[in-house]
């Protein structure tokens, strides 16, 4: 059963999910599926009530204090974790959306009033919604392309991250921002980042947990988890079967930490990308990033469950947060720091072995988006034109490195929520502490030029928590790569993949099946492949097929309440 929560305005008599458990009747607030105590806490005072959904470092007293405040936003930004807060007071309910988009929220307008919830898929039956093909076309081009006012489902509107939705009995819904970045010195930011990562991990270790143990990001979390967890932590390292040394294995073997039990997941032919899994792909709000590696991902989660874990921590988001592209060049140019801008530009061009002139043009044009995402060739199999820029957005970026970082993290965090829905289907929680809103706010508060380095790997993370790591890990500048496994998986599963090219996406007119088949043949032969776009295409096709086989959730009409 899909796990989610939602509600409506005070006094509303809107429809409610058939299998809901009511937390409050007025205003209506419900949960669906299993919600353990550490993921749902409530408090009631003379001033109002509050419910906090998700992992959160706040104590019970902190939550009760927030219920008493005229504006809980003054304390919400201090809490580590990824969570949604719902606060009621006389005549109104305020829903505070997570600032990093790690806990997406959506709304739908019904004849009886507005309904909100944490799952677009669950809300879709209320408006007879279908997949929004324009959103899907934009997603296929670029996962960052879908605009803020659209969701994967028609008539289901996303709540902007870091915004508060206030609902009143007269049916009005007002949305205002509550989350915004601060400004700190680099030393202040790194100290706060260390504190927040520790608090965020501690908030997730009240139950037995497992972690990834691979690159710098996951290793840092594994060490923190072992230090703060009341129970032993299981750390899982995936590796190609028959290769007992090298890559992530070499570094994992050098990590000996009290409270950390290391186990291995040998990956054999049955774990290759694109291999059909023995567990059907669960339905999610949008195509999940791990769709094409569901066989391996589900095997890793089942290994964690077998080891006794009920929650699993990943290092996802570490790259987005601590390995920024040179978007800070626009800030350096704007403030006249020409020598530093020229040095960083040339260092990045040498590191990436690219022509520095396009970087220079983008910096002079204050085009941070082009610096972050250089123009790539159009995937030939996509038939829809590139999506237009959102209304009111100029063709160029704002030129703000912080805005680009926030957008990048939010896009990745929203997509990662679909992976968490996959894990929920296996009865294990999936957590990504690097996507915590307070962690994002802290990273953005540091000077953009200090976050970047062409000579040091992830300086922000190393300066915040590098002393926790053994020296080999601190000096590591690479991470495990599985590109060859994708080529091998495409070759092994080519007939199955070719069979998927003339189905849902083709029927919607979004792809040219013949050109997609050509791309798959090239991938199987080991030709350089635009994997990001190809994987999105195949994931979208699998997602549509799963939705077709999944019955809509049932809702009780207001007359039945």
Protein backbone atom coordinates (compact mmCIF):
# COMPACT_ATOMS: atom_id res chain seq x y z
CA UNK A 1 0.00 0.00 0.00
CA UNK A 2 1.26 3.48 -0.89
CA UNK A 3 2.22 5.41 2.24
CA UNK A 4 1.15 9.04 2.25
CA UNK A 5 -0.77 11.71 4.14
CA UNK A 6 -3.08 14.58 3.34
CA UNK A 7 -5.97 16.74 4.37
CA UNK A 8 -8.23 19.68 3.57
CA UNK A 9 -9.47 22.96 5.01
CA UNK A 10 -11.23 23.47 8.36
CA UNK A 11 -14.88 22.55 8.09
CA UNK A 12 -14.41 20.91 4.71
CA UNK A 13 -16.44 17.86 3.74
CA UNK A 14 -14.23 16.76 0.88
CA UNK A 15 -13.73 13.14 -0.11
CA UNK A 16 -11.29 11.10 1.93
CA UNK A 17 -9.21 8.02 1.03
CA UNK A 18 -11.03 4.76 1.54
CA UNK A 19 -8.22 3.30 3.67
CA UNK A 20 -7.37 6.48 5.61
CA UNK A 21 -6.71 6.72 9.32
CA UNK A 22 -7.95 10.07 10.60
CA UNK A 23 -5.56 12.00 12.83
CA UNK A 24 -7.90 14.96 13.13
CA UNK A 25 -11.46 15.34 11.94
CA UNK A 26 -11.49 19.13 11.79
CA UNK A 27 -9.55 20.16 9.89
CA UNK A 28 -9.43 16.75 8.19
CA UNK A 29 -5.94 15.24 8.39
CA UNK A 30 -5.28 11.62 7.53
CA UNK A 31 -2.58 9.06 6.92
CA UNK A 32 -2.60 6.07 4.61
CA UNK A 33 -0.34 3.08 5.11
CA UNK A 34 2.01 2.39 8.01
CA UNK A 35 3.34 5.43 9.87
CA UNK A 36 5.73 4.45 12.69
CA UNK A 37 6.05 6.75 15.70
CA UNK A 38 9.44 8.16 14.65
CA UNK A 39 7.99 9.39 11.33
CA UNK A 40 4.84 10.98 12.74
CA UNK A 41 4.71 13.07 15.88
CA UNK A 42 1.93 15.31 17.07
CA UNK A 43 1.38 17.80 19.85
CA UNK A 44 -1.69 19.63 21.10
CA UNK A 45 -1.64 22.79 23.22
CA UNK A 46 -4.06 25.55 24.12
CA UNK A 47 -2.85 27.47 21.06
CA UNK A 48 -3.32 24.73 18.49
CA UNK A 49 -2.13 21.38 17.18
CA UNK A 50 0.85 20.36 15.10
CA UNK A 51 1.81 17.20 13.23
CA UNK A 52 5.30 16.56 11.87
CA UNK A 53 5.60 13.94 9.13
CA UNK A 54 9.03 12.52 8.29
CA UNK A 55 12.44 12.36 9.91
CA UNK A 56 13.02 15.34 12.20
CA UNK A 57 15.60 16.17 14.87
CA UNK A 58 13.14 18.18 17.00
CA UNK A 59 12.33 16.84 20.45
CA UNK A 60 8.76 16.36 21.60
CA UNK A 61 9.13 19.57 23.61
CA UNK A 62 10.37 21.41 20.52
CA UNK A 63 7.32 20.28 18.58
CA UNK A 64 4.94 21.31 21.38
CA UNK A 65 6.67 24.71 21.51
CA UNK A 66 6.15 25.14 17.77
CA UNK A 67 2.43 24.51 18.21
CA UNK A 68 2.31 27.47 20.62
CA UNK A 69 4.04 29.92 18.31
CA UNK A 70 2.21 32.44 16.19
CA UNK A 71 4.62 31.55 13.36
CA UNK A 72 6.23 28.08 13.65
CA UNK A 73 8.50 28.92 10.69
CA UNK A 74 10.77 30.74 13.14
CA UNK A 75 11.85 27.36 14.54
CA UNK A 76 11.17 24.91 11.70
CA UNK A 77 14.26 26.03 9.80
CA UNK A 78 16.47 25.00 12.74
CA UNK A 79 15.42 21.36 12.69
CA UNK A 80 17.47 18.76 10.83
CA UNK A 81 15.69 16.15 8.75
CA UNK A 82 13.27 16.00 5.84
CA UNK A 83 9.74 16.68 7.01
CA UNK A 84 6.39 18.37 6.49
CA UNK A 85 4.72 20.26 9.34
CA UNK A 86 0.95 20.75 9.61
CA UNK A 87 -0.20 23.28 12.21
CA UNK A 88 -3.80 24.18 13.08
CA UNK A 89 -5.10 27.18 14.93
CA UNK A 90 -8.53 28.71 15.26
CA UNK A 91 -10.02 29.05 11.80
CA UNK A 92 -6.97 28.01 9.75
CA UNK A 93 -4.52 25.23 8.96
CA UNK A 94 -0.96 25.86 7.78
CA UNK A 95 0.93 23.23 5.80
CA UNK A 96 4.69 23.86 5.65
CA UNK A 97 6.31 22.23 2.62
CA UNK A 98 9.88 20.98 2.97
CA UNK A 99 12.43 23.51 1.74
CA UNK A 100 14.51 21.06 -0.29
CA UNK A 101 11.57 19.30 -2.01
CA UNK A 102 12.56 16.00 -0.42
CA UNK A 103 8.96 15.68 0.82
CA UNK A 104 6.82 16.84 -2.13
CA UNK A 105 3.28 18.07 -1.59
CA UNK A 106 0.44 18.49 -4.09
CA UNK A 107 -3.02 20.02 -4.21
CA UNK A 108 -6.15 19.28 -6.21
CA UNK A 109 -9.31 21.34 -6.44
CA UNK A 110 -12.57 19.42 -6.08
CA UNK A 111 -16.19 20.68 -6.11
CA UNK A 112 -16.14 20.44 -2.30
CA UNK A 113 -12.87 22.33 -1.90
CA UNK A 114 -9.12 21.95 -2.06
CA UNK A 115 -7.45 18.70 -0.99
CA UNK A 116 -3.73 18.41 -0.41
CA UNK A 117 -1.49 15.39 0.00
CA UNK A 118 2.00 13.96 -0.18
CA UNK A 119 1.32 11.81 -3.25
CA UNK A 120 0.25 13.03 -6.68
CA UNK A 121 -0.58 9.44 -7.64
CA UNK A 122 -2.96 9.10 -4.70
CA UNK A 123 -4.68 12.43 -5.40
CA UNK A 124 -5.10 11.79 -9.14
CA UNK A 125 -8.42 9.85 -8.90
CA UNK A 126 -10.08 12.85 -7.22
CA UNK A 127 -9.80 14.83 -10.46
CA UNK A 128 -9.87 11.92 -12.90
CA UNK A 129 -6.30 12.94 -13.67
CA UNK A 130 -4.14 11.33 -16.27
CA UNK A 131 -0.44 11.62 -16.97
CA UNK A 132 0.42 15.13 -18.13
CA UNK A 133 2.07 14.51 -21.50
CA UNK A 134 3.52 18.03 -21.65
CA UNK A 135 5.21 17.49 -18.29
CA UNK A 136 6.45 14.13 -19.49
CA UNK A 137 7.81 15.59 -22.74
CA UNK A 138 9.74 18.22 -20.77
CA UNK A 139 11.01 15.56 -18.35
CA UNK A 140 12.34 13.44 -21.22
CA UNK A 141 14.33 16.40 -22.51
CA UNK A 142 15.71 17.42 -19.14
CA UNK A 143 14.67 16.37 -15.64
CA UNK A 144 15.05 20.01 -14.59
CA UNK A 145 12.70 21.22 -17.34
CA UNK A 146 9.24 20.57 -15.79
CA UNK A 147 7.96 23.87 -14.45
CA UNK A 148 6.99 24.59 -10.87
CA UNK A 149 3.27 24.79 -11.59
CA UNK A 150 3.00 21.35 -13.22
CA UNK A 151 3.16 17.82 -11.86
CA UNK A 152 3.29 14.49 -13.74
CA UNK A 153 -0.53 14.46 -13.42
CA UNK A 154 -3.06 16.80 -14.99
CA UNK A 155 -4.93 19.01 -12.51
CA UNK A 156 -2.58 17.99 -9.67
CA UNK A 157 -0.59 21.08 -8.67
CA UNK A 158 2.69 20.84 -6.76
CA UNK A 159 3.24 23.03 -3.72
CA UNK A 160 6.44 24.97 -4.22
CA UNK A 161 9.20 23.79 -1.86
CA UNK A 162 9.78 26.02 1.12
CA UNK A 163 6.25 27.46 0.91
CA UNK A 164 3.38 27.49 3.36
CA UNK A 165 -0.20 26.78 2.30
CA UNK A 166 -2.79 28.40 4.59
CA UNK A 167 -6.33 27.04 4.31
CA UNK A 168 -9.37 28.74 5.84
CA UNK A 169 -13.02 27.64 6.22
CA UNK A 170 -14.17 29.95 3.41
CA UNK A 171 -12.24 27.83 0.91
CA UNK A 172 -9.36 30.26 0.43
CA UNK A 173 -5.86 28.87 0.00
CA UNK A 174 -2.93 31.25 0.32
CA UNK A 175 0.63 30.23 -0.51
CA UNK A 176 3.60 32.19 0.84
CA UNK A 177 7.31 31.36 1.24
CA UNK A 178 8.61 30.44 4.69
CA UNK A 179 12.08 29.05 3.88
CA UNK A 180 14.96 31.19 2.66
CA UNK A 181 18.76 30.99 2.79
CA UNK A 182 20.93 32.96 5.18
CA UNK A 183 24.47 34.26 4.78
CA UNK A 184 27.37 32.85 6.82
CA UNK A 185 31.12 32.78 6.73
CA UNK A 186 32.65 29.63 5.34
CA UNK A 187 33.80 28.55 8.81
CA UNK A 188 30.33 29.09 10.26
CA UNK A 189 28.74 27.13 7.41
CA UNK A 190 31.04 24.12 7.70
CA UNK A 191 30.59 23.94 11.48
CA UNK A 192 26.82 24.09 11.09
CA UNK A 193 26.89 21.50 8.30
CA UNK A 194 28.74 19.07 10.59
CA UNK A 195 26.13 19.61 13.30
CA UNK A 196 23.17 19.20 10.93
CA UNK A 197 24.48 16.03 9.29
CA UNK A 198 25.00 14.51 12.72
CA UNK A 199 21.56 15.61 13.93
CA UNK A 200 19.91 14.45 10.70
CA UNK A 201 21.48 11.01 10.92
CA UNK A 202 20.66 10.71 14.64
CA UNK A 203 17.02 11.49 13.87
CA UNK A 204 16.95 8.48 11.56
CA UNK A 205 18.72 5.96 13.81
CA UNK A 206 16.07 5.42 16.48
CA UNK A 207 15.36 2.26 14.48
CA UNK A 208 17.89 -0.28 13.14
CA UNK A 209 19.52 1.19 10.03
CA UNK A 210 21.76 0.22 7.18
CA UNK A 211 23.80 2.51 4.96
CA UNK A 212 25.51 2.53 1.62
CA UNK A 213 29.29 2.26 1.91
CA UNK A 214 30.77 3.40 -1.37
CA UNK A 215 32.07 6.92 -2.02
CA UNK A 216 32.92 9.85 0.22
CA UNK A 217 29.30 10.89 0.78
CA UNK A 218 27.94 7.54 1.96
CA UNK A 219 31.09 6.74 3.95
CA UNK A 220 30.72 9.97 5.91
CA UNK A 221 27.12 9.12 6.79
CA UNK A 222 28.05 5.54 7.70
CA UNK A 223 30.67 6.76 10.17
CA UNK A 224 28.27 9.27 11.72
CA UNK A 225 25.53 6.64 11.95
CA UNK A 226 27.84 4.20 13.72
CA UNK A 227 28.72 6.90 16.26
CA UNK A 228 25.15 7.98 17.09
CA UNK A 229 23.04 4.86 16.55
CA UNK A 230 22.00 2.91 19.67
CA UNK A 231 22.15 -0.30 17.61
CA UNK A 232 24.85 -1.63 15.24
CA UNK A 233 24.76 -0.20 11.72
CA UNK A 234 24.99 -2.41 8.64
CA UNK A 235 27.07 -0.89 5.81
CA UNK A 236 26.58 -2.39 2.36
CA UNK A 237 29.12 -2.20 -0.47
CA UNK A 238 28.05 -3.38 -3.91
CA UNK A 239 30.73 -4.73 -6.22
CA UNK A 240 31.03 -6.82 -9.38
CA UNK A 241 30.98 -10.51 -8.56
CA UNK A 242 34.39 -12.09 -9.00
CA UNK A 243 36.25 -8.82 -8.34
CA UNK A 244 37.04 -8.93 -4.61
CA UNK A 245 39.33 -5.88 -4.69
CA UNK A 246 39.46 -2.48 -6.30
CA UNK A 247 37.12 0.51 -6.48
CA UNK A 248 34.78 1.01 -3.53
CA UNK A 249 35.85 -2.33 -2.05
CA UNK A 250 39.40 -1.12 -1.43
CA UNK A 251 38.18 1.84 0.60
CA UNK A 252 35.44 -0.08 2.40
CA UNK A 253 37.98 -2.66 3.55
CA UNK A 254 40.07 0.10 5.15
CA UNK A 255 37.17 1.34 7.27
CA UNK A 256 37.08 -0.15 10.74
CA UNK A 257 34.62 1.72 12.93
CA UNK A 258 33.03 0.54 16.20
CA UNK A 259 29.35 -0.16 15.73
CA UNK A 260 29.66 -0.62 11.94
CA UNK A 261 29.22 -4.05 10.37
CA UNK A 262 30.38 -4.23 6.77
CA UNK A 263 28.70 -6.64 4.35
CA UNK A 264 29.08 -7.08 0.61
CA UNK A 265 26.56 -7.32 -2.21
CA UNK A 266 28.21 -9.20 -5.09
CA UNK A 267 26.57 -8.15 -8.34
CA UNK A 268 26.17 -10.93 -10.89
CA UNK A 269 24.51 -11.11 -14.27
CA UNK A 270 21.06 -11.18 -12.69
CA UNK A 271 21.70 -7.74 -11.20
CA UNK A 272 22.66 -6.01 -14.44
CA UNK A 273 20.82 -2.81 -15.34
CA UNK A 274 17.66 -3.35 -17.40
CA UNK A 275 17.26 -6.91 -16.12
CA UNK A 276 13.59 -7.63 -15.29
CA UNK A 277 13.20 -8.06 -11.53
CA UNK A 278 11.38 -10.82 -9.70
CA UNK A 279 9.54 -8.08 -7.79
CA UNK A 280 7.22 -5.99 -9.99
CA UNK A 281 8.09 -2.31 -10.17
CA UNK A 282 5.82 -0.44 -7.72
CA UNK A 283 3.77 2.57 -8.85
CA UNK A 284 5.25 5.96 -7.93
CA UNK A 285 4.36 9.62 -8.33
CA UNK A 286 6.86 10.00 -11.19
CA UNK A 287 9.51 7.85 -12.88
CA UNK A 288 11.96 6.80 -10.16
CA UNK A 289 15.71 7.31 -10.74
CA UNK A 290 16.40 3.66 -9.83
CA UNK A 291 13.85 2.20 -12.24
CA UNK A 292 16.41 0.70 -14.61
CA UNK A 293 18.43 -0.79 -11.74
CA UNK A 294 15.41 -2.01 -9.78
CA UNK A 295 16.78 -5.56 -9.78
CA UNK A 296 19.99 -4.45 -8.05
CA UNK A 297 18.31 -1.81 -5.88
CA UNK A 298 15.67 -4.20 -4.59
CA UNK A 299 18.36 -6.81 -3.89
CA UNK A 300 20.31 -4.28 -1.83
CA UNK A 301 17.23 -3.30 0.15
CA UNK A 302 16.32 -6.93 0.78
CA UNK A 303 19.86 -7.57 1.99
CA UNK A 304 19.46 -4.67 4.42
CA UNK A 305 16.14 -6.07 5.64
CA UNK A 306 17.69 -9.51 6.11
CA UNK A 307 20.37 -7.87 8.26
CA UNK A 308 17.64 -6.45 10.52
CA UNK A 309 17.42 -2.88 9.18
CA UNK A 310 14.11 -1.08 8.90
CA UNK A 311 15.64 2.07 7.40
CA UNK A 312 18.40 2.61 4.87
CA UNK A 313 20.59 5.71 4.48
CA UNK A 314 22.10 6.69 1.14
CA UNK A 315 24.68 9.25 0.07
CA UNK A 316 22.41 10.59 -2.67
CA UNK A 317 22.59 14.35 -2.86
CA UNK A 318 26.23 14.60 -1.81
CA UNK A 319 27.35 15.31 -5.37
CA UNK A 320 24.59 17.89 -5.89
CA UNK A 321 25.50 19.64 -2.66
CA UNK A 322 29.28 19.48 -2.46
CA UNK A 323 30.52 19.06 -6.03
CA UNK A 324 29.20 22.18 -7.76
CA UNK A 325 30.03 23.18 -11.32
CA UNK A 326 31.66 26.61 -11.78
CA UNK A 327 28.45 28.63 -11.45
CA UNK A 328 30.30 30.89 -9.02
CA UNK A 329 32.07 32.43 -12.02
CA UNK A 330 29.03 34.64 -12.57
CA UNK A 331 29.39 36.00 -9.03
CA UNK A 332 33.11 36.60 -9.47
CA UNK A 333 32.52 38.47 -12.72
CA UNK A 334 29.71 40.52 -11.21
CA UNK A 335 31.90 41.63 -8.31
CA UNK A 336 34.94 42.36 -10.49
CA UNK A 337 37.13 39.52 -9.22
CA UNK A 338 38.54 38.95 -12.68
CA UNK A 339 41.82 37.23 -11.78
CA UNK A 340 40.11 34.62 -9.59
CA UNK A 341 37.44 34.11 -12.28
CA UNK A 342 40.05 33.58 -15.00
CA UNK A 343 42.06 31.17 -12.85
CA UNK A 344 39.05 29.07 -11.88
CA UNK A 345 37.76 29.05 -15.43
CA UNK A 346 41.02 27.74 -16.84
CA UNK A 347 41.46 25.21 -14.04
CA UNK A 348 37.96 23.81 -14.68
CA UNK A 349 38.52 23.68 -18.44
CA UNK A 350 41.79 21.77 -17.97
CA UNK A 351 40.20 19.41 -15.46
CA UNK A 352 37.29 18.62 -17.80
CA UNK A 353 39.40 18.87 -20.98
CA UNK A 354 36.97 21.28 -22.57
CA UNK A 355 37.21 24.53 -24.49
CA UNK A 356 37.21 27.42 -21.96
CA UNK A 357 35.62 29.92 -24.36
CA UNK A 358 31.99 28.79 -23.89
CA UNK A 359 32.54 28.98 -20.12
CA UNK A 360 33.87 32.52 -20.45
CA UNK A 361 30.89 33.59 -22.55
CA UNK A 362 28.44 32.10 -20.06
CA UNK A 363 30.19 33.84 -17.15
CA UNK A 364 30.16 37.20 -18.92
CA UNK A 365 26.47 36.75 -19.75
CA UNK A 366 25.68 35.88 -16.11
CA UNK A 367 24.31 32.56 -17.36
CA UNK A 368 24.78 30.28 -14.36
CA UNK A 369 22.48 27.67 -15.86
CA UNK A 370 24.71 27.25 -18.91
CA UNK A 371 27.74 26.92 -16.64
CA UNK A 372 25.95 24.23 -14.66
CA UNK A 373 24.48 22.39 -17.62
CA UNK A 374 26.35 22.89 -20.90
CA UNK A 375 24.24 22.48 -23.99
CA UNK A 376 24.09 18.88 -25.16
CA UNK A 377 23.03 17.43 -28.47
CA UNK A 378 19.35 16.74 -28.94
CA UNK A 379 18.59 13.05 -28.36
CA UNK A 380 17.46 11.98 -31.83
CA UNK A 381 14.63 9.75 -30.61
CA UNK A 382 12.70 12.55 -28.88
CA UNK A 383 10.01 13.95 -31.15
CA UNK A 384 8.52 16.74 -29.00
CA UNK A 385 10.23 20.15 -29.31
CA UNK A 386 12.31 21.45 -26.40
CA UNK A 387 10.04 22.81 -23.67
CA UNK A 388 9.64 26.59 -23.59
CA UNK A 389 10.98 28.45 -20.55
CA UNK A 390 8.45 28.83 -17.73
CA UNK A 391 6.27 31.96 -17.96
CA UNK A 392 8.09 35.00 -16.67
CA UNK A 393 11.52 33.32 -16.77
CA UNK A 394 14.08 34.89 -19.11
CA UNK A 395 16.03 32.71 -21.49
CA UNK A 396 19.14 33.30 -19.44
CA UNK A 397 19.66 32.27 -15.87
CA UNK A 398 19.48 34.78 -13.07
CA UNK A 399 23.25 34.52 -12.89
CA UNK A 400 23.02 33.48 -9.24
CA UNK A 401 25.10 30.44 -8.25
CA UNK A 402 22.96 29.93 -5.15
CA UNK A 403 19.74 29.84 -7.16
CA UNK A 404 21.26 27.23 -9.45
CA UNK A 405 22.43 25.09 -6.53
CA UNK A 406 19.01 25.23 -4.86
CA UNK A 407 17.28 24.31 -8.13
CA UNK A 408 19.67 21.42 -8.73
CA UNK A 409 19.23 19.95 -5.24
CA UNK A 410 15.46 20.36 -5.29
CA UNK A 411 15.15 18.61 -8.63
CA UNK A 412 17.23 15.67 -7.43
CA UNK A 413 15.46 15.52 -4.05
CA UNK A 414 11.99 15.46 -5.62
CA UNK A 415 13.01 12.65 -7.95
CA UNK A 416 14.59 10.72 -5.06
CA UNK A 417 11.22 10.69 -3.31
CA UNK A 418 10.05 8.25 -6.00
CA UNK A 419 12.92 5.95 -4.99
CA UNK A 420 11.68 6.20 -1.40
CA UNK A 421 8.26 5.07 -2.63
CA UNK A 422 9.93 2.05 -4.24
CA UNK A 423 11.57 1.21 -0.91
CA UNK A 424 8.28 1.65 0.95
CA UNK A 425 6.84 -1.14 -1.18
CA UNK A 426 9.48 -3.45 0.34
CA UNK A 427 8.67 -2.24 3.88
CA UNK A 428 11.92 -0.35 4.43
CA UNK A 429 12.41 3.40 4.77
CA UNK A 430 14.84 5.18 2.44
CA UNK A 431 16.54 8.31 3.74
CA UNK A 432 18.82 10.85 2.05
CA UNK A 433 20.28 13.21 4.70
CA UNK A 434 22.09 15.34 2.12
CA UNK A 435 18.66 16.42 0.85
CA UNK A 436 17.62 17.86 4.23
CA UNK A 437 16.38 21.44 3.87
CA UNK A 438 18.56 22.72 6.71
CA UNK A 439 21.60 21.09 5.09
CA UNK A 440 20.78 22.79 1.78
CA UNK A 441 20.26 26.15 3.49
CA UNK A 442 23.63 25.82 5.23
CA UNK A 443 25.48 24.92 2.04
CA UNK A 444 23.96 27.87 0.21
CA UNK A 445 24.83 30.20 3.08
CA UNK A 446 28.55 29.72 2.42
CA UNK A 447 30.23 31.93 -0.20
CA UNK A 448 29.79 30.30 -3.60
CA UNK A 449 33.46 30.76 -4.50
CA UNK A 450 34.51 28.92 -1.32
CA UNK A 451 32.32 25.92 -2.17
CA UNK A 452 34.13 25.43 -5.49
CA UNK A 453 37.56 24.00 -6.14
CA UNK A 454 39.16 22.40 -9.17
CA UNK A 455 41.97 21.11 -6.96
CA UNK A 456 40.12 19.70 -3.93
CA UNK A 457 37.38 17.09 -4.05
CA UNK A 458 34.17 18.25 -2.31
CA UNK A 459 35.82 20.87 -0.09
CA UNK A 460 32.62 21.84 1.73
CA UNK A 461 31.99 18.28 2.94
CA UNK A 462 35.63 17.57 3.76
CA UNK A 463 36.00 20.79 5.73
CA UNK A 464 32.80 19.98 7.62
CA UNK A 465 33.37 16.30 8.42
CA UNK A 466 36.67 15.23 6.87
CA UNK A 467 38.32 14.66 10.23
CA UNK A 468 35.91 11.75 10.79
CA UNK A 469 37.36 9.90 7.79
CA UNK A 470 40.53 7.82 7.57
CA UNK A 471 43.26 9.48 5.52
CA UNK A 472 42.77 7.31 2.38
CA UNK A 473 39.13 8.40 2.24
CA UNK A 474 39.99 12.06 2.77
CA UNK A 475 42.40 11.91 -0.14
CA UNK A 476 40.09 10.03 -2.48
CA UNK A 477 39.14 11.96 -5.62
CA UNK A 478 37.17 9.29 -7.47
CA UNK A 479 34.06 7.20 -6.93
CA UNK A 480 32.88 3.84 -8.16
CA UNK A 481 31.44 3.87 -11.65
CA UNK A 482 29.13 1.35 -13.25
CA UNK A 483 29.02 2.68 -16.84
CA UNK A 484 30.40 -0.59 -18.20
CA UNK A 485 27.61 -2.43 -16.37
CA UNK A 486 25.01 -0.37 -18.24
CA UNK A 487 26.56 -1.27 -21.59
CA UNK A 488 26.72 -4.93 -20.51
CA UNK A 489 23.13 -4.79 -19.28
CA UNK A 490 21.94 -3.24 -22.54
CA UNK A 491 23.68 -5.99 -24.51
CA UNK A 492 22.31 -8.80 -22.33
CA UNK A 493 18.77 -7.43 -22.25
CA UNK A 494 18.63 -5.98 -25.76
CA UNK A 495 15.62 -8.00 -26.99
CA UNK A 496 13.63 -6.96 -23.91
CA UNK A 497 14.61 -3.29 -24.34
CA UNK A 498 13.78 -3.26 -28.04
CA UNK A 499 10.36 -4.64 -27.20
CA UNK A 500 9.67 -1.54 -25.07
CA UNK A 501 10.30 1.01 -27.81
CA UNK A 502 6.94 0.89 -29.56
CA UNK A 503 4.57 1.12 -26.63
CA UNK A 504 3.30 3.93 -24.38
CA UNK A 505 5.72 6.75 -25.24
CA UNK A 506 5.40 6.01 -28.94
CA UNK A 507 1.61 6.00 -28.66
CA UNK A 508 1.78 9.43 -27.02
CA UNK A 509 3.91 10.70 -29.89
CA UNK A 510 6.86 11.51 -27.60
CA UNK A 511 9.50 9.28 -29.19
CA UNK A 512 10.53 7.88 -32.54
CA UNK A 513 10.75 4.11 -31.91
CA UNK A 514 13.14 3.43 -34.78
CA UNK A 515 15.66 6.00 -33.56
CA UNK A 516 15.36 4.77 -29.97
CA UNK A 517 16.09 1.23 -31.18
CA UNK A 518 19.19 2.54 -32.94
CA UNK A 519 20.36 4.19 -29.71
CA UNK A 520 19.84 0.94 -27.82
CA UNK A 521 21.83 -1.01 -30.38
CA UNK A 522 24.67 1.50 -30.04
CA UNK A 523 24.57 1.23 -26.24
CA UNK A 524 24.73 -2.56 -26.48
CA UNK A 525 27.79 -2.27 -28.71
CA UNK A 526 29.59 -0.06 -26.18
CA UNK A 527 29.32 3.16 -28.18
CA UNK A 528 29.41 6.36 -26.13
CA UNK A 529 25.83 6.82 -24.95
CA UNK A 530 23.82 9.79 -23.56
CA UNK A 531 22.87 7.67 -20.58
CA UNK A 532 21.03 10.37 -18.63
CA UNK A 533 18.46 10.91 -21.37
CA UNK A 534 18.26 7.26 -22.40
CA UNK A 535 17.65 6.10 -18.83
CA UNK A 536 14.93 8.73 -18.37
CA UNK A 537 13.23 7.52 -21.53
CA UNK A 538 13.29 3.87 -20.51
CA UNK A 539 12.24 4.72 -16.94
CA UNK A 540 9.27 6.73 -18.23
CA UNK A 541 8.17 3.81 -20.41
CA UNK A 542 8.38 1.40 -17.46
CA UNK A 543 6.53 3.89 -15.24
CA UNK A 544 3.66 4.21 -17.72
CA UNK A 545 3.40 0.43 -17.99
CA UNK A 546 3.27 0.12 -14.19
CA UNK A 547 0.58 2.77 -13.91
CA UNK A 548 -1.52 0.96 -16.50
CA UNK A 549 -1.42 -2.20 -14.38
CA UNK A 550 -2.12 -0.41 -11.08
CA UNK A 551 -5.73 0.22 -10.01
CA UNK A 552 -6.66 3.72 -8.87
CA UNK A 553 -6.92 4.32 -5.15
CA UNK A 554 -10.47 4.45 -3.80
CA UNK A 555 -11.97 7.55 -2.18
CA UNK A 556 -15.05 7.90 -0.01
CA UNK A 557 -17.39 10.58 -1.29
CA UNK A 558 -18.34 13.27 1.18
CA UNK A 559 -21.87 11.88 1.35
CA UNK A 560 -20.49 8.66 2.82
CA UNK A 561 -18.53 10.39 5.58
